Short mmCIF file of C-alpha atoms and ligand atoms in Angstrom, two decimals:
data_model
loop_
_atom_site.label_atom_id
_atom_site.label_comp_id
_atom_site.label_asym_id
_atom_site.label_seq_id
_atom_site.Cartn_x
_atom_site.Cartn_y
_atom_site.Cartn_z
CA MET A 1407 -81.82 -35.02 14.61
CA ASP A 1408 -77.90 -35.27 13.95
CA PRO A 1409 -76.44 -32.24 15.20
CA PHE A 1410 -74.32 -32.00 11.56
CA GLU A 1411 -77.36 -31.92 9.87
CA LEU A 1412 -78.48 -28.96 10.54
CA TYR A 1413 -75.29 -27.41 9.02
CA ALA A 1414 -75.07 -29.88 5.59
CA ILE A 1415 -72.42 -31.03 6.87
CA ASP A 1416 -72.69 -33.87 4.77
CA GLY A 1417 -72.49 -32.35 1.36
CA LEU A 1418 -69.07 -30.81 1.88
CA LEU A 1419 -67.36 -33.72 1.38
CA THR A 1420 -66.66 -36.40 -1.03
CA ASP A 1421 -67.64 -39.70 -0.95
CA GLU A 1422 -64.31 -40.72 -0.45
CA GLU A 1423 -64.26 -38.94 3.00
CA ARG A 1424 -68.04 -40.27 3.72
CA ALA A 1425 -66.82 -43.53 3.12
CA ILE A 1426 -63.70 -42.86 5.34
CA ARG A 1427 -65.82 -41.49 8.62
CA ASP A 1428 -67.91 -44.42 8.02
CA THR A 1429 -65.50 -47.42 8.14
CA VAL A 1430 -63.53 -45.43 11.45
CA ARG A 1431 -67.07 -45.01 12.96
CA ASP A 1432 -68.01 -47.94 12.44
CA PHE A 1433 -64.98 -49.78 13.86
CA GLY A 1434 -65.26 -47.46 16.89
CA ALA A 1435 -68.73 -48.56 17.72
CA LYS A 1436 -68.21 -52.21 17.27
CA GLU A 1437 -64.39 -52.57 18.98
CA LEU A 1438 -63.83 -49.39 20.90
CA ARG A 1439 -66.82 -48.39 22.71
CA PRO A 1440 -67.73 -51.86 24.24
CA HIS A 1441 -64.80 -51.28 26.16
CA ILE A 1442 -63.85 -47.58 26.87
CA ALA A 1443 -65.23 -46.48 30.12
CA THR A 1444 -62.89 -49.63 31.72
CA TRP A 1445 -60.10 -48.50 30.11
CA PHE A 1446 -60.74 -44.99 31.70
CA ASP A 1447 -61.96 -46.71 34.49
CA GLU A 1448 -58.69 -49.06 35.31
CA GLY A 1449 -56.49 -46.20 33.67
CA ARG A 1450 -54.64 -48.80 31.17
CA VAL A 1451 -55.40 -49.45 27.62
CA PRO A 1452 -53.66 -51.90 25.37
CA ALA A 1453 -52.04 -49.71 23.39
CA ARG A 1454 -49.98 -52.39 21.05
CA ASP A 1455 -53.13 -54.41 20.26
CA LEU A 1456 -54.47 -50.40 19.54
CA ALA A 1457 -51.90 -49.89 17.31
CA LYS A 1458 -52.08 -53.33 15.01
CA GLN A 1459 -56.00 -52.79 14.40
CA LEU A 1460 -55.79 -49.47 13.51
CA GLY A 1461 -52.88 -50.01 11.64
CA ALA A 1462 -55.47 -52.92 9.41
CA LEU A 1463 -57.52 -50.39 9.29
CA GLY A 1464 -55.60 -47.49 7.14
CA ILE A 1465 -55.62 -44.36 10.03
CA LEU A 1466 -52.08 -44.34 11.04
CA GLY A 1467 -49.98 -41.79 8.93
CA MET A 1468 -53.06 -41.79 6.08
CA HIS A 1469 -52.08 -38.40 5.05
CA LEU A 1470 -48.27 -39.53 4.13
CA LYS A 1471 -47.55 -40.66 0.48
CA GLY A 1472 -45.72 -44.22 0.23
CA TYR A 1473 -43.83 -46.39 2.74
CA GLY A 1474 -47.34 -47.61 3.40
CA CYS A 1475 -49.16 -45.23 4.09
CA ALA A 1476 -52.47 -44.39 2.26
CA GLY A 1477 -52.34 -40.66 1.78
CA THR A 1478 -55.26 -39.57 1.58
CA GLY A 1479 -56.53 -35.75 1.54
CA ALA A 1480 -56.20 -33.46 5.18
CA VAL A 1481 -60.73 -33.21 5.37
CA ALA A 1482 -60.60 -37.23 5.40
CA TYR A 1483 -57.43 -37.46 8.15
CA GLY A 1484 -59.40 -34.79 10.12
CA LEU A 1485 -62.43 -36.91 9.84
CA ALA A 1486 -60.95 -39.62 11.02
CA CYS A 1487 -59.63 -38.37 14.35
CA GLN A 1488 -62.87 -36.95 14.79
CA GLU A 1489 -64.56 -40.47 14.76
CA MET A 1490 -61.38 -41.58 17.18
CA GLU A 1491 -62.91 -38.85 19.44
CA ALA A 1492 -66.12 -39.50 19.93
CA VAL A 1493 -64.79 -42.58 21.47
CA ASP A 1494 -62.57 -41.05 23.62
CA SER A 1495 -59.42 -38.14 23.47
CA GLY A 1496 -57.01 -40.81 24.38
CA LEU A 1497 -57.57 -43.26 21.23
CA ARG A 1498 -57.47 -39.72 19.72
CA SER A 1499 -54.10 -39.34 20.67
CA LEU A 1500 -52.84 -42.84 20.18
CA VAL A 1501 -53.40 -41.71 16.00
CA SER A 1502 -52.34 -38.41 16.17
CA VAL A 1503 -48.95 -38.34 18.41
CA GLN A 1504 -48.36 -42.06 16.02
CA GLY A 1505 -49.27 -40.76 12.58
CA SER A 1506 -48.84 -36.47 12.95
CA LEU A 1507 -46.08 -36.30 15.49
CA ALA A 1508 -43.70 -39.92 14.84
CA MET A 1509 -44.19 -40.65 11.97
CA TYR A 1510 -44.54 -37.55 9.74
CA ALA A 1511 -41.52 -35.92 11.90
CA ILE A 1512 -39.71 -39.19 9.84
CA HIS A 1513 -41.27 -38.72 6.72
CA ALA A 1514 -40.64 -34.67 6.53
CA TYR A 1515 -37.18 -34.63 8.16
CA GLY A 1516 -35.96 -38.87 7.70
CA SER A 1517 -32.98 -40.04 5.41
CA GLU A 1518 -34.51 -42.70 2.95
CA GLU A 1519 -32.65 -45.39 5.75
CA GLN A 1520 -34.56 -44.51 8.04
CA LYS A 1521 -37.97 -43.71 6.32
CA GLN A 1522 -37.06 -47.91 4.86
CA GLU A 1523 -36.81 -48.74 8.32
CA TRP A 1524 -39.61 -47.26 10.51
CA LEU A 1525 -42.71 -45.78 8.56
CA PRO A 1526 -43.76 -49.53 7.33
CA GLY A 1527 -43.66 -50.89 10.36
CA MET A 1528 -45.51 -47.82 12.09
CA ALA A 1529 -48.03 -47.59 9.44
CA ALA A 1530 -48.83 -50.98 10.19
CA GLY A 1531 -49.57 -50.49 13.36
CA GLU A 1532 -46.91 -53.07 14.21
CA LYS A 1533 -44.02 -50.71 15.41
CA LEU A 1534 -44.82 -47.47 17.82
CA GLY A 1535 -43.32 -43.84 18.13
CA CYS A 1536 -43.57 -41.16 20.56
CA PHE A 1537 -42.18 -37.95 20.55
CA GLY A 1538 -40.04 -36.35 23.39
CA LEU A 1539 -40.57 -32.64 23.38
CA THR A 1540 -42.11 -31.31 26.31
CA GLU A 1541 -39.55 -30.85 29.60
CA PRO A 1542 -40.37 -31.08 33.13
CA ASP A 1543 -39.40 -27.30 33.45
CA ALA A 1544 -39.96 -26.20 29.12
CA GLY A 1545 -43.42 -26.87 28.66
CA SER A 1546 -44.52 -23.78 26.06
CA ASN A 1547 -41.45 -22.45 25.75
CA PRO A 1548 -39.35 -25.91 24.08
CA ALA A 1549 -36.52 -23.39 23.50
CA GLY A 1550 -35.92 -23.44 26.70
CA MET A 1551 -35.10 -26.97 27.10
CA ARG A 1552 -32.22 -28.75 28.22
CA THR A 1553 -31.47 -32.22 26.97
CA SER A 1554 -28.64 -32.50 25.44
CA ALA A 1555 -26.96 -34.33 22.67
CA LYS A 1556 -23.44 -34.13 22.15
CA ARG A 1557 -21.11 -35.72 19.36
CA ASP A 1558 -17.85 -37.58 21.05
CA ALA A 1559 -14.02 -38.80 18.82
CA SER A 1560 -16.12 -41.27 17.92
CA GLY A 1561 -19.16 -39.29 16.05
CA ASP A 1562 -21.37 -41.34 17.93
CA TRP A 1563 -24.22 -38.67 19.50
CA VAL A 1564 -24.47 -38.83 23.86
CA LEU A 1565 -27.53 -37.34 24.57
CA ASN A 1566 -28.67 -36.38 28.66
CA GLY A 1567 -31.76 -35.48 29.84
CA THR A 1568 -35.93 -36.20 30.94
CA LYS A 1569 -38.84 -35.66 28.90
CA LEU A 1570 -42.10 -36.10 30.69
CA TRP A 1571 -45.64 -36.31 29.77
CA ILE A 1572 -44.87 -38.21 26.61
CA THR A 1573 -47.84 -39.90 24.98
CA ASN A 1574 -47.07 -43.66 24.20
CA GLY A 1575 -43.62 -43.69 25.44
CA SER A 1576 -43.28 -46.49 27.32
CA VAL A 1577 -44.85 -48.47 25.41
CA ALA A 1578 -43.35 -47.20 22.08
CA ASP A 1579 -40.63 -49.05 19.96
CA VAL A 1580 -39.25 -45.91 18.56
CA ALA A 1581 -38.75 -42.16 20.24
CA ILE A 1582 -38.17 -39.20 18.42
CA VAL A 1583 -36.10 -36.84 20.72
CA TRP A 1584 -36.12 -33.07 20.85
CA ALA A 1585 -32.47 -32.49 21.78
CA ARG A 1586 -29.51 -29.40 22.04
CA THR A 1587 -27.07 -29.49 20.19
CA ASP A 1588 -23.97 -27.11 19.82
CA ASP A 1589 -25.33 -26.12 16.95
CA ARG A 1590 -29.03 -25.89 17.10
CA ILE A 1591 -31.74 -28.19 18.33
CA ARG A 1592 -31.85 -31.41 16.74
CA GLY A 1593 -34.15 -34.19 16.12
CA PHE A 1594 -33.34 -37.93 17.34
CA VAL A 1595 -34.69 -41.36 15.54
CA VAL A 1596 -34.32 -43.39 19.07
CA PRO A 1597 -34.68 -47.10 19.29
CA THR A 1598 -36.25 -47.53 23.00
CA ASP A 1599 -34.41 -50.55 23.53
CA SER A 1600 -31.21 -48.55 23.10
CA ASN A 1601 -29.10 -49.06 26.40
CA GLY A 1602 -29.54 -45.22 28.55
CA PHE A 1603 -33.02 -45.23 27.78
CA SER A 1604 -35.67 -46.21 29.84
CA ALA A 1605 -39.19 -44.67 30.79
CA ASN A 1606 -41.23 -44.68 33.59
CA GLU A 1607 -45.33 -44.38 33.24
CA ILE A 1608 -47.40 -41.64 34.54
CA HIS A 1609 -50.14 -42.91 37.19
CA GLN A 1610 -52.98 -40.76 39.07
CA LYS A 1611 -54.09 -39.05 36.08
CA LEU A 1612 -57.59 -38.03 36.30
CA SER A 1613 -57.60 -36.87 32.69
CA LEU A 1614 -56.66 -38.80 29.50
CA ARG A 1615 -56.19 -41.56 31.45
CA ALA A 1616 -57.29 -44.35 28.04
CA SER A 1617 -53.49 -43.21 26.54
CA VAL A 1618 -50.46 -43.63 28.34
CA SER A 1619 -48.31 -40.99 29.70
CA SER A 1620 -44.69 -40.81 30.69
CA GLU A 1621 -41.82 -40.08 31.97
CA LEU A 1622 -38.10 -41.00 29.30
CA VAL A 1623 -35.08 -40.80 30.95
CA LEU A 1624 -31.83 -40.74 28.83
CA ASP A 1625 -28.86 -41.15 30.93
CA ASP A 1626 -25.47 -41.19 28.71
CA LEU A 1627 -27.78 -42.31 25.80
CA ARG A 1628 -25.23 -43.57 22.81
CA LEU A 1629 -26.62 -43.20 19.14
CA PRO A 1630 -24.86 -43.30 15.84
CA ALA A 1631 -23.91 -40.40 13.51
CA ASP A 1632 -27.02 -41.43 11.28
CA ALA A 1633 -29.97 -41.57 14.40
CA VAL A 1634 -29.88 -37.53 13.45
CA LEU A 1635 -32.24 -36.55 11.75
CA PRO A 1636 -30.40 -34.75 8.61
CA GLY A 1637 -34.07 -32.39 7.30
CA ALA A 1638 -34.52 -30.97 11.03
CA ALA A 1639 -32.30 -28.05 12.88
CA GLY A 1640 -33.68 -25.83 14.44
CA LEU A 1641 -37.40 -24.89 16.19
CA GLY A 1642 -38.70 -25.01 13.06
CA GLY A 1643 -38.56 -29.08 13.46
CA PRO A 1644 -40.93 -30.12 16.26
CA LEU A 1645 -42.84 -26.82 15.18
CA GLY A 1646 -43.40 -28.10 11.98
CA CYS A 1647 -44.47 -31.37 13.26
CA LEU A 1648 -47.01 -30.06 15.69
CA ASN A 1649 -48.78 -27.82 12.89
CA GLU A 1650 -49.74 -31.47 11.40
CA ALA A 1651 -51.18 -32.85 14.66
CA ARG A 1652 -52.89 -29.94 15.85
CA PHE A 1653 -54.73 -30.22 12.52
CA GLY A 1654 -56.08 -33.50 13.70
CA ILE A 1655 -57.25 -32.04 16.80
CA ILE A 1656 -59.28 -29.10 15.29
CA PHE A 1657 -61.59 -32.09 13.71
CA GLY A 1658 -60.80 -34.00 16.42
CA SER A 1659 -62.09 -32.45 19.69
CA LEU A 1660 -65.40 -31.85 17.80
CA GLY A 1661 -65.75 -35.75 17.91
CA ALA A 1662 -65.77 -35.26 21.78
CA ALA A 1663 -68.28 -32.59 21.26
CA ARG A 1664 -70.34 -34.07 19.09
CA ASP A 1665 -70.52 -37.57 21.18
CA SER A 1666 -71.38 -35.30 24.20
CA LEU A 1667 -73.90 -33.45 22.91
CA GLU A 1668 -75.50 -36.60 21.14
CA THR A 1669 -75.88 -38.13 24.56
CA ALA A 1670 -77.12 -35.37 26.42
CA LEU A 1671 -79.89 -35.21 23.75
CA ASP A 1672 -80.88 -38.75 23.52
CA TYR A 1673 -81.31 -38.94 27.27
CA ALA A 1674 -83.11 -35.21 27.42
CA LYS A 1675 -86.06 -36.92 25.04
CA THR A 1676 -86.52 -39.66 27.16
CA ARG A 1677 -85.67 -38.35 30.43
CA GLU A 1678 -89.14 -37.44 32.40
CA VAL A 1679 -89.06 -34.74 34.88
CA PHE A 1680 -92.10 -32.54 36.68
CA ASP A 1681 -93.85 -35.79 34.36
CA LYS A 1682 -93.01 -33.91 30.79
CA PRO A 1683 -89.35 -35.16 29.00
CA LEU A 1684 -86.54 -32.51 29.57
CA ALA A 1685 -86.47 -31.89 26.15
CA ALA A 1686 -89.26 -30.00 26.51
CA TYR A 1687 -87.89 -27.28 28.28
CA GLN A 1688 -86.65 -23.83 26.70
CA LEU A 1689 -84.15 -23.59 29.27
CA THR A 1690 -82.96 -27.47 28.33
CA GLN A 1691 -83.87 -27.01 24.66
CA GLN A 1692 -82.01 -23.32 25.19
CA LYS A 1693 -78.84 -25.58 25.96
CA LEU A 1694 -78.85 -27.79 23.07
CA ALA A 1695 -79.24 -25.03 20.12
CA ASP A 1696 -76.41 -23.09 21.58
CA MET A 1697 -74.46 -26.45 21.79
CA ALA A 1698 -75.22 -27.06 18.28
CA VAL A 1699 -74.03 -24.14 16.74
CA GLU A 1700 -71.34 -23.77 18.87
CA LEU A 1701 -70.31 -27.63 17.00
CA GLY A 1702 -71.22 -26.43 13.49
CA ASN A 1703 -69.66 -23.68 13.86
CA GLY A 1704 -66.95 -25.36 14.74
CA MET A 1705 -66.84 -27.74 12.00
CA LEU A 1706 -67.46 -25.22 9.56
CA LEU A 1707 -63.82 -23.39 10.67
CA ALA A 1708 -62.33 -27.67 10.71
CA MET A 1709 -63.90 -27.19 6.75
CA HIS A 1710 -62.04 -23.91 5.96
CA LEU A 1711 -59.36 -24.72 7.01
CA GLY A 1712 -58.67 -28.54 5.86
CA ARG A 1713 -58.97 -27.84 1.95
CA LEU A 1714 -56.48 -24.87 2.82
CA LYS A 1715 -54.60 -27.46 4.13
CA GLU A 1716 -55.32 -29.58 1.24
CA ALA A 1717 -54.46 -26.61 -0.98
CA GLY A 1718 -51.52 -26.14 0.60
CA THR A 1719 -52.04 -22.86 2.20
CA ILE A 1720 -52.52 -22.93 5.57
CA THR A 1721 -50.13 -20.82 7.78
CA PRO A 1722 -49.35 -21.45 11.56
CA GLU A 1723 -51.47 -18.86 12.55
CA GLN A 1724 -54.67 -19.87 10.60
CA VAL A 1725 -53.91 -23.90 12.80
CA SER A 1726 -53.91 -22.05 15.63
CA VAL A 1727 -56.86 -19.93 15.50
CA GLY A 1728 -58.28 -23.50 14.42
CA LYS A 1729 -57.16 -25.31 17.39
CA LEU A 1730 -58.15 -21.98 19.73
CA ASN A 1731 -61.87 -21.80 19.34
CA ASN A 1732 -62.53 -25.59 18.62
CA VAL A 1733 -61.02 -27.64 21.86
CA ARG A 1734 -62.40 -24.76 24.36
CA LYS A 1735 -65.58 -24.76 22.35
CA SER A 1736 -66.14 -28.62 22.76
CA LEU A 1737 -65.11 -28.00 26.54
CA ALA A 1738 -67.64 -26.45 27.06
CA ILE A 1739 -70.19 -28.41 24.76
CA ALA A 1740 -69.37 -31.94 26.87
CA ARG A 1741 -69.45 -29.66 30.47
CA GLU A 1742 -72.79 -27.75 29.81
CA ALA A 1743 -73.20 -31.56 28.13
CA ARG A 1744 -73.43 -33.78 31.14
CA THR A 1745 -75.57 -30.68 33.10
CA ILE A 1746 -78.61 -32.17 31.34
CA LEU A 1747 -77.93 -35.84 32.69
CA GLY A 1748 -78.28 -34.28 35.97
CA ALA A 1749 -76.44 -36.74 38.74
CA ASN A 1750 -76.34 -39.66 35.84
CA GLY A 1751 -73.99 -37.68 34.38
CA ILE A 1752 -71.08 -37.80 36.71
CA SER A 1753 -70.62 -41.39 35.92
CA LEU A 1754 -68.72 -43.26 33.58
CA GLU A 1755 -71.98 -45.25 31.88
CA TYR A 1756 -72.31 -41.91 30.36
CA SER A 1757 -69.35 -39.69 27.64
CA PRO A 1758 -70.13 -36.41 28.97
CA ILE A 1759 -67.98 -36.19 32.07
CA ARG A 1760 -65.35 -38.78 30.61
CA HIS A 1761 -64.69 -36.27 27.44
CA ALA A 1762 -64.73 -33.40 29.29
CA ALA A 1763 -62.15 -34.63 31.60
CA ASN A 1764 -59.97 -35.82 28.22
CA LEU A 1765 -60.77 -32.15 26.37
CA GLU A 1766 -59.04 -30.35 30.23
CA SER A 1767 -55.32 -31.97 29.04
CA VAL A 1768 -56.17 -31.64 24.79
CA LEU A 1769 -56.85 -27.91 26.38
CA THR A 1770 -53.25 -28.02 27.52
CA TYR A 1771 -51.25 -30.10 25.14
CA GLU A 1772 -50.27 -29.60 21.84
CA GLY A 1773 -49.92 -25.77 22.72
CA THR A 1774 -52.51 -24.03 25.42
CA THR A 1775 -54.99 -21.75 24.93
CA GLU A 1776 -52.34 -19.28 26.11
CA VAL A 1777 -50.13 -20.17 23.49
CA HIS A 1778 -52.30 -19.70 20.51
CA THR A 1779 -54.20 -17.03 22.43
CA LEU A 1780 -50.75 -14.83 22.48
CA VAL A 1781 -50.15 -16.44 18.49
CA VAL A 1782 -52.61 -15.02 16.93
CA GLY A 1783 -52.29 -11.99 19.03
CA LYS A 1784 -48.66 -11.64 17.77
CA ALA A 1785 -50.33 -12.28 13.88
CA LEU A 1786 -52.59 -9.19 14.48
CA THR A 1787 -50.44 -7.03 15.84
CA GLY A 1788 -47.03 -7.85 15.31
CA GLU A 1789 -46.11 -8.11 18.65
CA ASN A 1790 -44.58 -10.77 20.36
CA ALA A 1791 -45.74 -10.72 24.06
CA PHE A 1792 -44.49 -14.36 24.95
CA SER A 1793 -41.46 -13.26 27.22
P1 TGC B 2395 -39.78 -18.24 17.21
O1 TGC B 2395 -38.86 -17.74 17.58
O2 TGC B 2395 -41.23 -18.01 17.02
O3 TGC B 2395 -39.77 -19.77 16.13
C1 TGC B 2395 -39.02 -20.31 16.32
C2 TGC B 2395 -38.76 -21.07 14.60
O4 TGC B 2395 -39.90 -21.87 14.68
C3 TGC B 2395 -40.26 -21.43 13.66
N1 TGC B 2395 -41.93 -21.99 13.72
C4 TGC B 2395 -42.98 -22.12 13.34
N2 TGC B 2395 -42.28 -23.45 12.64
C5 TGC B 2395 -43.33 -24.31 12.20
N3 TGC B 2395 -44.71 -24.26 13.03
C6 TGC B 2395 -44.71 -23.10 13.00
N4 TGC B 2395 -45.61 -23.32 14.17
C7 TGC B 2395 -43.86 -22.43 14.05
N5 TGC B 2395 -43.86 -21.68 14.66
C8 TGC B 2395 -42.66 -21.10 14.68
C9 TGC B 2395 -39.86 -20.42 13.45
O5 TGC B 2395 -40.32 -19.94 11.73
C10 TGC B 2395 -38.42 -19.88 13.65
O6 TGC B 2395 -37.66 -20.56 12.72
P2 TGC B 2395 -36.42 -20.13 12.19
O7 TGC B 2395 -35.57 -21.27 11.19
O8 TGC B 2395 -36.15 -19.23 12.43
O9 TGC B 2395 -35.78 -21.43 13.95
O10 TGC B 2395 -40.08 -19.52 18.33
P3 TGC B 2395 -40.52 -19.39 20.05
O11 TGC B 2395 -39.70 -19.74 21.22
O12 TGC B 2395 -40.95 -17.88 20.38
O13 TGC B 2395 -41.67 -19.47 20.34
C11 TGC B 2395 -43.02 -19.70 19.93
C12 TGC B 2395 -44.00 -20.57 20.92
C13 TGC B 2395 -44.16 -20.72 22.39
C14 TGC B 2395 -45.27 -20.81 19.44
C15 TGC B 2395 -43.63 -22.42 20.05
O14 TGC B 2395 -42.41 -22.65 21.24
C16 TGC B 2395 -44.95 -22.77 20.97
O15 TGC B 2395 -46.45 -23.81 20.18
N6 TGC B 2395 -44.88 -24.09 22.26
C17 TGC B 2395 -46.33 -25.25 22.55
C18 TGC B 2395 -45.32 -26.20 22.41
C19 TGC B 2395 -45.99 -26.82 22.25
O16 TGC B 2395 -47.29 -26.82 21.49
N7 TGC B 2395 -45.90 -28.54 22.48
C20 TGC B 2395 -46.42 -29.37 22.26
C21 TGC B 2395 -45.56 -30.87 22.75
S1 TGC B 2395 -45.66 -32.17 21.90
C22 TGC B 2395 -47.62 -32.40 22.57
O17 TGC B 2395 -47.93 -31.77 23.38
C23 TGC B 2395 -48.08 -33.71 22.58
S2 TGC B 2395 -49.76 -34.22 22.72
C24 TGC B 2395 -50.29 -36.04 22.14
C25 TGC B 2395 -51.16 -35.75 21.54
O18 TGC B 2395 -51.30 -34.96 20.25
O19 TGC B 2395 -52.10 -36.15 21.25
P1 FAD B 2396 -46.24 -24.33 31.52
O1 FAD B 2396 -45.75 -23.91 29.58
O2 FAD B 2396 -45.95 -24.82 32.41
O3 FAD B 2396 -47.69 -23.29 31.59
C1 FAD B 2396 -48.24 -23.27 32.51
C2 FAD B 2396 -49.43 -22.00 32.03
O4 FAD B 2396 -49.30 -20.95 31.54
C3 FAD B 2396 -50.28 -22.53 31.10
O5 FAD B 2396 -51.63 -22.30 31.29
C4 FAD B 2396 -49.43 -22.16 30.37
O6 FAD B 2396 -50.62 -21.21 29.16
C5 FAD B 2396 -49.31 -21.15 30.59
N1 FAD B 2396 -48.50 -19.65 29.74
C6 FAD B 2396 -47.18 -20.23 29.84
N2 FAD B 2396 -45.92 -19.66 28.65
C7 FAD B 2396 -47.40 -18.10 29.12
C8 FAD B 2396 -46.79 -16.94 28.66
N3 FAD B 2396 -45.96 -16.69 27.79
N4 FAD B 2396 -48.29 -16.14 28.87
C9 FAD B 2396 -49.24 -16.73 29.79
N5 FAD B 2396 -49.49 -17.58 30.45
C10 FAD B 2396 -48.36 -18.40 29.95
N6 FAD B 2396 -45.36 -33.17 25.16
C11 FAD B 2396 -44.23 -33.92 24.59
O7 FAD B 2396 -44.01 -33.74 24.08
N7 FAD B 2396 -45.35 -35.06 23.66
C12 FAD B 2396 -46.22 -35.78 24.18
O8 FAD B 2396 -46.81 -36.59 23.54
C13 FAD B 2396 -47.06 -35.74 25.27
N8 FAD B 2396 -48.32 -35.73 25.72
C14 FAD B 2396 -48.85 -35.45 26.41
C15 FAD B 2396 -50.09 -35.55 26.99
C16 FAD B 2396 -51.12 -35.05 28.00
C17 FAD B 2396 -51.64 -36.20 28.41
C18 FAD B 2396 -50.87 -34.00 28.29
C19 FAD B 2396 -51.12 -33.55 29.68
C20 FAD B 2396 -49.57 -33.26 27.97
C21 FAD B 2396 -48.67 -33.38 26.85
N9 FAD B 2396 -47.39 -33.51 26.72
C22 FAD B 2396 -46.99 -34.03 25.82
C23 FAD B 2396 -46.87 -31.78 27.37
C24 FAD B 2396 -47.84 -30.81 26.70
O9 FAD B 2396 -47.66 -30.37 25.85
C25 FAD B 2396 -47.04 -29.65 27.50
O10 FAD B 2396 -48.29 -29.96 29.01
C26 FAD B 2396 -47.39 -28.05 26.83
O11 FAD B 2396 -47.04 -27.29 25.91
C27 FAD B 2396 -47.60 -27.35 28.38
O12 FAD B 2396 -46.77 -27.10 28.84
P2 FAD B 2396 -46.79 -27.34 31.01
O13 FAD B 2396 -47.37 -28.44 31.26
O14 FAD B 2396 -44.97 -27.98 31.48
O15 FAD B 2396 -46.97 -25.83 30.83
#
């Protein structure tokens, strides 16, 4: 039985949402699953080619309106993220960073010229974006960023600093870079062929290997006055983008968990131990039942938050609840699923260990478990325990 059938999840979806989910699932089965273990093993992924395919599929910035974007509801976007992450968190990351971080920043805060210049090409996957917030010494606390943007006599902006762990940084055409100005933190639209911009890919990762992670170096990077995002001033700008990407992760992480559970379920039905299928043992059934319950509960939470987002009432604290719960539970499910596969569970031939390794990154990026715990703690108590 499909674990979501236990919760009659399909009944909560519209025909259009089911159709979008099935289309992305089929795409994943045909175009991504045959290659994912190799991409992960070799630590490289054809990000630019994939972006074109995902653009043709219509899922890059699909929840945004206009400029070549489909304008779907939040749940449909979440389901697309889930199907991508059922293949690999790194592939969902590509979709999140492009649509929810880079495109969303331009869509929400950009000038009409910036939107016209970048969004249609990004929706089509012809242009790839990245989002530079984290720095070597400022991750959970982006208010501590050192990257600076200063105006010179000609009115140009001059940026200096380093961004670290930037998804797609070294394959992007455009970087949204957040920097400290004399006034407040501002966002800049940076073509990556600008003088003074360089990107170095990070290697030797043990997680999110099918995703490009990079360092961005801004060395007297000169930008015209109109490179700034006019609609964002202060930390609320980048954090507003993070709400979008975190929402995608609430659905997405469950994709990795679902795929792990389904893999373990199939394995347990056919693997015989002590002359009986593994699935016939009570200890195995307890593992499977517990995983299915956590998965279903996570999906109900995701659906509830999705409908709140579509109604326009979702709060950042509610997004934190969803990210905190669903990533933590998905990681636990992937780890538990792996145990059912015994020694085979450590092979890339089966997905759970790859999902578990990836979810270690998902647990950290877009706000760590500790950050989201403190956001929820502050909402409950009114006390700020961050510092
Ligand atoms: P605080 O003083 O609370 O707020 C500063 C300003 O920001 C506003 N704000 C928000 N606005 C929108 N959405 C939110 N979630 C917001 N949270 C805060 C707030 O209203 C205020 O506005 P204003 O106008 O009064 O200035 O901020 P703080 O410095 O105490 O920090 C709060 C904290 C720790 C929660 C925040 O800094 C945080 O979320 N830290 C985590 C950083 C993070 O998540 N980085 C992610 C980088 S991108 C990434 O990881 C991509 S991974 C690739 C992929 O997604 O696949
Ligand atoms: P730190 O902030 O140094 O935290 C270290 C530990 O301290 C964590 O456990 C944290 O929870 C804990 N901690 C922090 N503050 C507190 C506190 N007040 N109380 C208790 N504990 C605390 N960033 C981008 O800008 N763009 C990207 O595209 C991007 N992609 C990424 C891709 C990958 C694969 C990874 C791994 C990261 C990516 N990041 C990206 C960076 C990510 O957002 C940061 O790693 C994350 O925000 C945490 O920052 P940090 O690594 O500096 O950890």
